[in-house]
PDB file of C-alpha atoms and ligand atoms in Angstrom:
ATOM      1  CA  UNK A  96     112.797  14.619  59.338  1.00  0.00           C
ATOM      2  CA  UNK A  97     112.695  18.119  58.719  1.00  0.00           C
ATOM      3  CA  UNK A  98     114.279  20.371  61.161  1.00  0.00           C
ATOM      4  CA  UNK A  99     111.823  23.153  62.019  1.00  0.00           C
ATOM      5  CA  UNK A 100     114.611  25.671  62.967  1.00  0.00           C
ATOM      6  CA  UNK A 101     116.035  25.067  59.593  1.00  0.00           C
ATOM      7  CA  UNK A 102     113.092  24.856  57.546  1.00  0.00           C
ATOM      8  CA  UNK A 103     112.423  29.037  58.941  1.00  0.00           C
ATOM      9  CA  UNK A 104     116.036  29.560  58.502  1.00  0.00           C
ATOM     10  CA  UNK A 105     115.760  28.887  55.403  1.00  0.00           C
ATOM     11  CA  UNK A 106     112.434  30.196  54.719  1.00  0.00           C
ATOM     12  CA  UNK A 107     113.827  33.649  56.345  1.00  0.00           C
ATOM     13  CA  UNK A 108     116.675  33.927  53.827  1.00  0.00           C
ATOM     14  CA  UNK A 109     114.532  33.075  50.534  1.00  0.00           C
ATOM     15  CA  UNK A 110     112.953  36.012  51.292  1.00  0.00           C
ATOM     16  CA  UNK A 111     116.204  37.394  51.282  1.00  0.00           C
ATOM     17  CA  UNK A 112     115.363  41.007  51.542  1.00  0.00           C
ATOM     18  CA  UNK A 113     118.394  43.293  53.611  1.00  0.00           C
ATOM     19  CA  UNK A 114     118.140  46.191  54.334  1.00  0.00           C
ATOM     20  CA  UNK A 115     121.421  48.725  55.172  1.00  0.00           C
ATOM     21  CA  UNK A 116     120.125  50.829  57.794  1.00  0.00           C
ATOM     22  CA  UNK A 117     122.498  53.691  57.758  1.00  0.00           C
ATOM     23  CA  UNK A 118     123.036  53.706  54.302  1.00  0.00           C
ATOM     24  CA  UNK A 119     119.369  53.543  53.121  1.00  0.00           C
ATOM     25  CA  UNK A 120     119.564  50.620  50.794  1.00  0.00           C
ATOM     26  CA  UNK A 121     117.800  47.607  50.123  1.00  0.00           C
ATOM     27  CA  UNK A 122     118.878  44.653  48.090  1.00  0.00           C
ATOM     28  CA  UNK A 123     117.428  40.831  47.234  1.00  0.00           C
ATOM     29  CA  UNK A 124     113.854  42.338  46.017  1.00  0.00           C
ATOM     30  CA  UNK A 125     113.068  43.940  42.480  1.00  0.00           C
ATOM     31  CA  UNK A 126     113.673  47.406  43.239  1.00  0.00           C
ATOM     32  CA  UNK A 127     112.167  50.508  42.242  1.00  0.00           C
ATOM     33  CA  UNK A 128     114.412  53.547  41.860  1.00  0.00           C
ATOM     34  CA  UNK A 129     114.080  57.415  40.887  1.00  0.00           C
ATOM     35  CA  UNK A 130     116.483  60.031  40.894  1.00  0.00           C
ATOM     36  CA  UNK A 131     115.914  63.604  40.858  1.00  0.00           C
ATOM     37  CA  UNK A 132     118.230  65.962  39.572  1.00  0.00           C
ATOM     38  CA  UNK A 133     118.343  70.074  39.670  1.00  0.00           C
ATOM     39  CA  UNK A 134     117.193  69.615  36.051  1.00  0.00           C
ATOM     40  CA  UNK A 135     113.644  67.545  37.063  1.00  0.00           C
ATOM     41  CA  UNK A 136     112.551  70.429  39.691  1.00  0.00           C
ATOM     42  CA  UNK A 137     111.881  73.132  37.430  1.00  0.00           C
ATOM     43  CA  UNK A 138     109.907  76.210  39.550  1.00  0.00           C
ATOM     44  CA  UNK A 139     110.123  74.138  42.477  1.00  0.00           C
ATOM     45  CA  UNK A 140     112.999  76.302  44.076  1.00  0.00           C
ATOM     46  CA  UNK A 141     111.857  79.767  45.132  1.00  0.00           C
ATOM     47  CA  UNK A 142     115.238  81.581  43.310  1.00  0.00           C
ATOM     48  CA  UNK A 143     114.768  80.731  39.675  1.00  0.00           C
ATOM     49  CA  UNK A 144     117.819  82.448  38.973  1.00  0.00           C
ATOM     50  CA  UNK A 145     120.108  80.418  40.915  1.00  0.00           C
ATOM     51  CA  UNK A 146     118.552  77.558  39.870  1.00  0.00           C
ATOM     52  CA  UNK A 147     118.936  78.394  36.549  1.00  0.00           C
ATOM     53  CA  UNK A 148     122.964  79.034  37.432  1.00  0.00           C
ATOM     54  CA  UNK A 149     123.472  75.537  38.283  1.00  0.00           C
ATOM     55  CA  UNK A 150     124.131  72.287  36.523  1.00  0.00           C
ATOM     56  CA  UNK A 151     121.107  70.394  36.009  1.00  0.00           C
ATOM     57  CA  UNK A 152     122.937  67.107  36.489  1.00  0.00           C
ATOM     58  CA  UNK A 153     123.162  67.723  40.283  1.00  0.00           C
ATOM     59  CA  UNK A 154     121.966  65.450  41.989  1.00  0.00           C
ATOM     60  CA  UNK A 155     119.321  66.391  44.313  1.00  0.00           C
ATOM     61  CA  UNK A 156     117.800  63.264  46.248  1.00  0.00           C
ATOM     62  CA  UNK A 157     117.173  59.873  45.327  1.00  0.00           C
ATOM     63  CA  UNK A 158     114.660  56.850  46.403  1.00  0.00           C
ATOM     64  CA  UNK A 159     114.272  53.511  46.145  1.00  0.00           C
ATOM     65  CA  UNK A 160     111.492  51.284  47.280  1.00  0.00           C
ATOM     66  CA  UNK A 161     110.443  48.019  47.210  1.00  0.00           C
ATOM     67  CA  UNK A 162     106.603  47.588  46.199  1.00  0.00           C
ATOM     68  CA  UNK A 163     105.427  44.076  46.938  1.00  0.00           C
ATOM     69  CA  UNK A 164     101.702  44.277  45.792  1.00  0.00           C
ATOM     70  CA  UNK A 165     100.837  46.582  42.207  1.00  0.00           C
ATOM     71  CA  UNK A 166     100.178  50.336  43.598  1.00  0.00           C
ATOM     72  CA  UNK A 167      96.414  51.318  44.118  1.00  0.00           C
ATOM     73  CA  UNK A 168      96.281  47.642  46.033  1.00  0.00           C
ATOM     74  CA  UNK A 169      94.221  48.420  49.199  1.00  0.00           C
ATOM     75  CA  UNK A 170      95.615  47.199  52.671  1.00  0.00           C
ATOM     76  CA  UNK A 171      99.013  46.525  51.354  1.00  0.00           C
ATOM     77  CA  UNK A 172     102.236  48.999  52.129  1.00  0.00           C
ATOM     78  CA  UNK A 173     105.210  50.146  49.981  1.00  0.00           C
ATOM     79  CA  UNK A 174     109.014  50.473  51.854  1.00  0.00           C
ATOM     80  CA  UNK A 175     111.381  52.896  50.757  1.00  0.00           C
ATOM     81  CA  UNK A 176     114.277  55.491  51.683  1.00  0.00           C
ATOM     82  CA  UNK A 177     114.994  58.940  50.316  1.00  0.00           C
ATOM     83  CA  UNK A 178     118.700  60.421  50.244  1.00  0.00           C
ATOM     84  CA  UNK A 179     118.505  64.209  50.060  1.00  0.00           C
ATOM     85  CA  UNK A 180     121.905  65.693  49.158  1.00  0.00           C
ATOM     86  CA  UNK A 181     123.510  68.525  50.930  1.00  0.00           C
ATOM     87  CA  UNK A 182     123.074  71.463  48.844  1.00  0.00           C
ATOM     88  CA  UNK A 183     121.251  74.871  48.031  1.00  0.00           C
ATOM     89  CA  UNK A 184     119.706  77.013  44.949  1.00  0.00           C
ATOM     90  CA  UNK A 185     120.333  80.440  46.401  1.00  0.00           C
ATOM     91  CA  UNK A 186     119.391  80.420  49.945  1.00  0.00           C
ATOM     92  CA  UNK A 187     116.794  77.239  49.742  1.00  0.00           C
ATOM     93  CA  UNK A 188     118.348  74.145  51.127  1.00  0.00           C
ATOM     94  CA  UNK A 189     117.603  70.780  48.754  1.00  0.00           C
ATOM     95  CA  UNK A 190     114.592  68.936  49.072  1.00  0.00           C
ATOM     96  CA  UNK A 191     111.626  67.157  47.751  1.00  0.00           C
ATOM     97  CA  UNK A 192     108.944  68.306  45.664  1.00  0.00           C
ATOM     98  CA  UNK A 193     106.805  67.041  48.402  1.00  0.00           C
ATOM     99  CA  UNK A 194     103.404  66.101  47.463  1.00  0.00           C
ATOM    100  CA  UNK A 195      99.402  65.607  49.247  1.00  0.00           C
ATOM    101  CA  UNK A 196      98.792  61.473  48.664  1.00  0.00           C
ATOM    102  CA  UNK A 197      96.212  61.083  45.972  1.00  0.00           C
ATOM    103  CA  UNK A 198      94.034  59.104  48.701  1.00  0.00           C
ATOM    104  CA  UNK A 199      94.144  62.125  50.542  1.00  0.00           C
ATOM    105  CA  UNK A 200      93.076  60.130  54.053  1.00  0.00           C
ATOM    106  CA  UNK A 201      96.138  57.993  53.419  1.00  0.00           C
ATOM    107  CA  UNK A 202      99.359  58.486  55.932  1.00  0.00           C
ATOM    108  CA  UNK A 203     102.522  57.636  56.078  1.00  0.00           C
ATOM    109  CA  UNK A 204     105.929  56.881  58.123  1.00  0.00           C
ATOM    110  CA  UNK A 205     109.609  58.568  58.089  1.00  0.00           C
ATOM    111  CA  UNK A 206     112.302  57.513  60.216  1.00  0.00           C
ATOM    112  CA  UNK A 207     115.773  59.491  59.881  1.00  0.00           C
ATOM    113  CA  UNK A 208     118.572  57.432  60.026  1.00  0.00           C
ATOM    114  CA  UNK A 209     121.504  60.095  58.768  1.00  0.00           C
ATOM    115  CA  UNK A 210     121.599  63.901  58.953  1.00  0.00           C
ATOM    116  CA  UNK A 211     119.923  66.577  59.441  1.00  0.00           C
ATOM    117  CA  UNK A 212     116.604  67.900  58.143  1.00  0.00           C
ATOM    118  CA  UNK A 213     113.321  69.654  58.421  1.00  0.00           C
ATOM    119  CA  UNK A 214     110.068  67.529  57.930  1.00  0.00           C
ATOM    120  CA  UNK A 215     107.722  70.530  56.550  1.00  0.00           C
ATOM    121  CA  UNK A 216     104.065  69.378  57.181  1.00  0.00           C
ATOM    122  CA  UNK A 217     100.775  71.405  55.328  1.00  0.00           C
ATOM    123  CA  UNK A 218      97.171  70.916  56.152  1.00  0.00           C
ATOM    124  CA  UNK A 219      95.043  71.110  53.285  1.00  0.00           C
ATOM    125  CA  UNK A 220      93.869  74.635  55.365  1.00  0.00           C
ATOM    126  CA  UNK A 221      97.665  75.271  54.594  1.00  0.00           C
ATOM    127  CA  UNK A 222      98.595  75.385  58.046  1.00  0.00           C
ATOM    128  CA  UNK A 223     102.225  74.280  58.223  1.00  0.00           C
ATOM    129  CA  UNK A 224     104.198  73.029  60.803  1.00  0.00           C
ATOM    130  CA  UNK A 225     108.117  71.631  61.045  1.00  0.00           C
ATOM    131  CA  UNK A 226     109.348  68.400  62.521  1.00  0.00           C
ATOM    132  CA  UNK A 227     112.975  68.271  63.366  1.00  0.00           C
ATOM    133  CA  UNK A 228     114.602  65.217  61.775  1.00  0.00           C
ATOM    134  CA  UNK A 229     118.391  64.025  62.832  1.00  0.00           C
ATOM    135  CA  UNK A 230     119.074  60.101  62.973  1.00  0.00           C
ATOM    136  CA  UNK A 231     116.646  58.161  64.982  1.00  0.00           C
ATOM    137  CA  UNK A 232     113.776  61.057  65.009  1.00  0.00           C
ATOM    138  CA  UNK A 233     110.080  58.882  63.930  1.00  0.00           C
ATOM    139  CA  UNK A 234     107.455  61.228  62.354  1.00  0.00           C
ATOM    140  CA  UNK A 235     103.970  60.288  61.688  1.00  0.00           C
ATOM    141  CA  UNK A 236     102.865  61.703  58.827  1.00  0.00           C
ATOM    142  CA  UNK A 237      98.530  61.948  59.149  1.00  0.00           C
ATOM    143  CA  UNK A 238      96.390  61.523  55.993  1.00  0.00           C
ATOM    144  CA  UNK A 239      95.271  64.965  54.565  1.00  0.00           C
ATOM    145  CA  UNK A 240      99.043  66.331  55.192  1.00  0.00           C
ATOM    146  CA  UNK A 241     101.316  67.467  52.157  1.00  0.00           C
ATOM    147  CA  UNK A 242     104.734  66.461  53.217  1.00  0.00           C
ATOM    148  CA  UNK A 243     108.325  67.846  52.035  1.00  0.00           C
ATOM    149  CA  UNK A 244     111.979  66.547  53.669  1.00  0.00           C
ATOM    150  CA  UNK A 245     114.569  69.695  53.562  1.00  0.00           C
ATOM    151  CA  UNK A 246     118.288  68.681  54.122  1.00  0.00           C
ATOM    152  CA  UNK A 247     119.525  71.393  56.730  1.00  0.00           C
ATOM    153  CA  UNK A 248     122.900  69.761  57.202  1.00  0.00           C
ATOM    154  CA  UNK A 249     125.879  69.601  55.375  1.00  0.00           C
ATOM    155  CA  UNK A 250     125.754  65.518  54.984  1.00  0.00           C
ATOM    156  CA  UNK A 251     122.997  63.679  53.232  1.00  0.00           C
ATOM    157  CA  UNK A 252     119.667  63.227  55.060  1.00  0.00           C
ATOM    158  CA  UNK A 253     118.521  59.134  54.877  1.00  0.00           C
ATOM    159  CA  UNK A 254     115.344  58.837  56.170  1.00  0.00           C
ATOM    160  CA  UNK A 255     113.174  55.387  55.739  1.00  0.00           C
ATOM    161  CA  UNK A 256     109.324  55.903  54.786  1.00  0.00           C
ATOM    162  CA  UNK A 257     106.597  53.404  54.857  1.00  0.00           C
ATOM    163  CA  UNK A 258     103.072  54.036  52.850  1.00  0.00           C
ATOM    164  CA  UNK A 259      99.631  52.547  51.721  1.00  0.00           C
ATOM    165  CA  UNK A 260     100.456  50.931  48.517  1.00  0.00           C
ATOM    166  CA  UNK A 261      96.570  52.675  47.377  1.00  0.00           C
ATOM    167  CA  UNK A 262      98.093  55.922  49.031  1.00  0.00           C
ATOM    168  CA  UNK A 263      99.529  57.703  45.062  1.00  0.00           C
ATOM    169  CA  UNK A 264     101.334  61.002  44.923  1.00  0.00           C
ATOM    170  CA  UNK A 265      99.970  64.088  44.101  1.00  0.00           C
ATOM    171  CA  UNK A 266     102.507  66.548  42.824  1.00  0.00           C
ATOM    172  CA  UNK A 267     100.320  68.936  41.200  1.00  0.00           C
ATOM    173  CA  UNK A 268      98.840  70.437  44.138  1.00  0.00           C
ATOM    174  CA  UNK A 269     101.881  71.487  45.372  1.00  0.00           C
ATOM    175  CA  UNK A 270     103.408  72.364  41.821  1.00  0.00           C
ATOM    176  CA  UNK A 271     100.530  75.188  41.652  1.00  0.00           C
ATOM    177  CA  UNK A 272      99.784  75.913  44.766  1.00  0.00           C
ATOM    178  CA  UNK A 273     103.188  75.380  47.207  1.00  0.00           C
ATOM    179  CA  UNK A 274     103.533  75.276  50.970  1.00  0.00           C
ATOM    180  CA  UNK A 275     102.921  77.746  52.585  1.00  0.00           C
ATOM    181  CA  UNK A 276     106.339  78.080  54.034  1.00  0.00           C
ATOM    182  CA  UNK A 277     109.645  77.505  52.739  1.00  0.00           C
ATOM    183  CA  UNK A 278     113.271  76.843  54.648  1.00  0.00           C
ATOM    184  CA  UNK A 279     115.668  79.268  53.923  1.00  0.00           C
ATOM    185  CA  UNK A 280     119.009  80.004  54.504  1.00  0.00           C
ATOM    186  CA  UNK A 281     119.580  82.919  56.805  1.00  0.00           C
ATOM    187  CA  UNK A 282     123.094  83.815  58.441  1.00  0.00           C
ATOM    188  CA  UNK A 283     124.294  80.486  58.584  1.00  0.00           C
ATOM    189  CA  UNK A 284     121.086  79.041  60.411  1.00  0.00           C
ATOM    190  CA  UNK A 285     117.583  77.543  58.481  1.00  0.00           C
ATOM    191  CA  UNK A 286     114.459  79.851  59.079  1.00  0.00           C
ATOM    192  CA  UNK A 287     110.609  79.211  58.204  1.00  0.00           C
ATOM    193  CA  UNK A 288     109.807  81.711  55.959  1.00  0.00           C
ATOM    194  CA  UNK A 289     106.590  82.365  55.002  1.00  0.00           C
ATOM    195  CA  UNK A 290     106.439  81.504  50.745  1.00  0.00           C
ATOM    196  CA  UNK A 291     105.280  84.721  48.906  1.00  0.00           C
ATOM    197  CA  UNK A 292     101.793  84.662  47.614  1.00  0.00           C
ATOM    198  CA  UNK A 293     101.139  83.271  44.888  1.00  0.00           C
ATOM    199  CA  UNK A 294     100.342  85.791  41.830  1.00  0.00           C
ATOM    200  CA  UNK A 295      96.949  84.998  40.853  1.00  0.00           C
ATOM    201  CA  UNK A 296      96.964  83.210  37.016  1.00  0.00           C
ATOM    202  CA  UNK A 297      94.517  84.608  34.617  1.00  0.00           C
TER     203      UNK A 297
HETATM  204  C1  LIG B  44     106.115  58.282  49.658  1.00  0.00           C
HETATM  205  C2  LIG B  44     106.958  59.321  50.247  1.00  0.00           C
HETATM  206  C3  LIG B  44     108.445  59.282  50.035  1.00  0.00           C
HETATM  207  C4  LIG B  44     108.748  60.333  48.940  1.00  0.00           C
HETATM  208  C5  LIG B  44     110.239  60.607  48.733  1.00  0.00           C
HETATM  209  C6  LIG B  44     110.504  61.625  47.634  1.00  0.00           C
HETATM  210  O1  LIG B  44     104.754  58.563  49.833  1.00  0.00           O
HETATM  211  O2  LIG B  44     106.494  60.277  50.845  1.00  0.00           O
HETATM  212  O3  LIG B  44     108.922  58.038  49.671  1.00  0.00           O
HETATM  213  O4  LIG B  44     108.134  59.917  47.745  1.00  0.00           O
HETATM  214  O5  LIG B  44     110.802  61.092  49.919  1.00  0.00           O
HETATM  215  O6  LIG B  44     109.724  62.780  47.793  1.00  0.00           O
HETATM  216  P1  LIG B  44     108.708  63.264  46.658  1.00  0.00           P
HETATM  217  O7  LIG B  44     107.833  62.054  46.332  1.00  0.00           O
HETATM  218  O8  LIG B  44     107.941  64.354  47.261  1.00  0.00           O
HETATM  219  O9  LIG B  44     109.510  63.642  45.471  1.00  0.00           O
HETATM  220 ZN1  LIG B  45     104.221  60.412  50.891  1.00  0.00          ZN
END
């Protein structure tokens, strides 16, 4: 006879998916995996110069995820974690591109699990507010919101994120148009900073 306890043992660890909290990795499920280095984030950095001064192998932040159904599937959700290195170009801490989700209604999860950060959040009327994040902090991240992690600290930031697998990224919304603030560096301490307008492209 088959022992029920077993059989879910059993059917618990064929699944076999672990995750490391603290460290922000996953293992025992095809994974995906992108890094971004200084090189990849060309004009996103408000000091062009210093980003120019720097070695475009440094790394910047890296995810992985785990995506169970194809992308664009409706009702299913994708599991990752972000790593944002401690670091600045100029006076701009290191962050994400951050991007609006295609499906614009489509939200999203972040837990913080290591370090320190600023969650910058932008309405598509460009209102912007912050979210604190330091381990433990949960932010809710509403459809129609671009959304951009900044590493504050002097440690890397881990946060966990969970998103509609239909939810896409759009990146060039933000590539032309930015947030409309940016976190700067400003004797010793961040500041929200207003992002310079935008010169108008003929
Ligand atoms: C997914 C999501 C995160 C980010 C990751 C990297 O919708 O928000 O997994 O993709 O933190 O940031 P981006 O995608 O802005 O480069
Ligand atoms: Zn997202």
């Amino acid at each position: 006879m088959l022992d029920p306890m077993k059989s879910l043992e059993k059917a618990a660890t064929d699944r076999g998916i672990r995750v490391d909290w603290l460290l922000g990795d996953m293992c025992g499920t095809p994974m995906q995996h992108s890094v971004k280095n200084l090189g990849h984030l060309d004009g996103v950095f408000h000091d062009r110069e210093a980003w120019q001064s720097m070695d475009p192998q440094t790394i910047v932040y890296s995810v992985q995820w785990q995506e169970p159904v194809l992308p664009n599937t409706e009702g299913g959700l994708f599991w990752g974690s972000t790593t944002i290195e401690a670091g600045r170009v100029g006076d701009e801490y290191f962050m994400t591109r951050g991007h609006f989700h295609a499906k614009r209604d489509r939200g999203e999860y972040y837990c913080t699990v290591q370090g320190k950060g600023m969650l910058v959040l932008m309405g598509e009327d460009r209102l912007s507010r912050l979210e604190i994040m330091s381990p433990g902090s949960l932010h809710y991240i509403p459809g129609h919101t671009a959304h951009r992690a900044v590493n504050t600290g002097d440690a890397p930031l881990v946060f966990w994120a969970c998103w509609p697998s239909d939810a896409g990224h759009d990146y060039d919304t933000i590539a032309k148009e930015h947030f409309s603030v940016r976190v700067l560096e400003r004797g010793g301490i961040p500041e929200f900073v207003p992002e310079e307008p935008q010169p108008i492209l003929k």
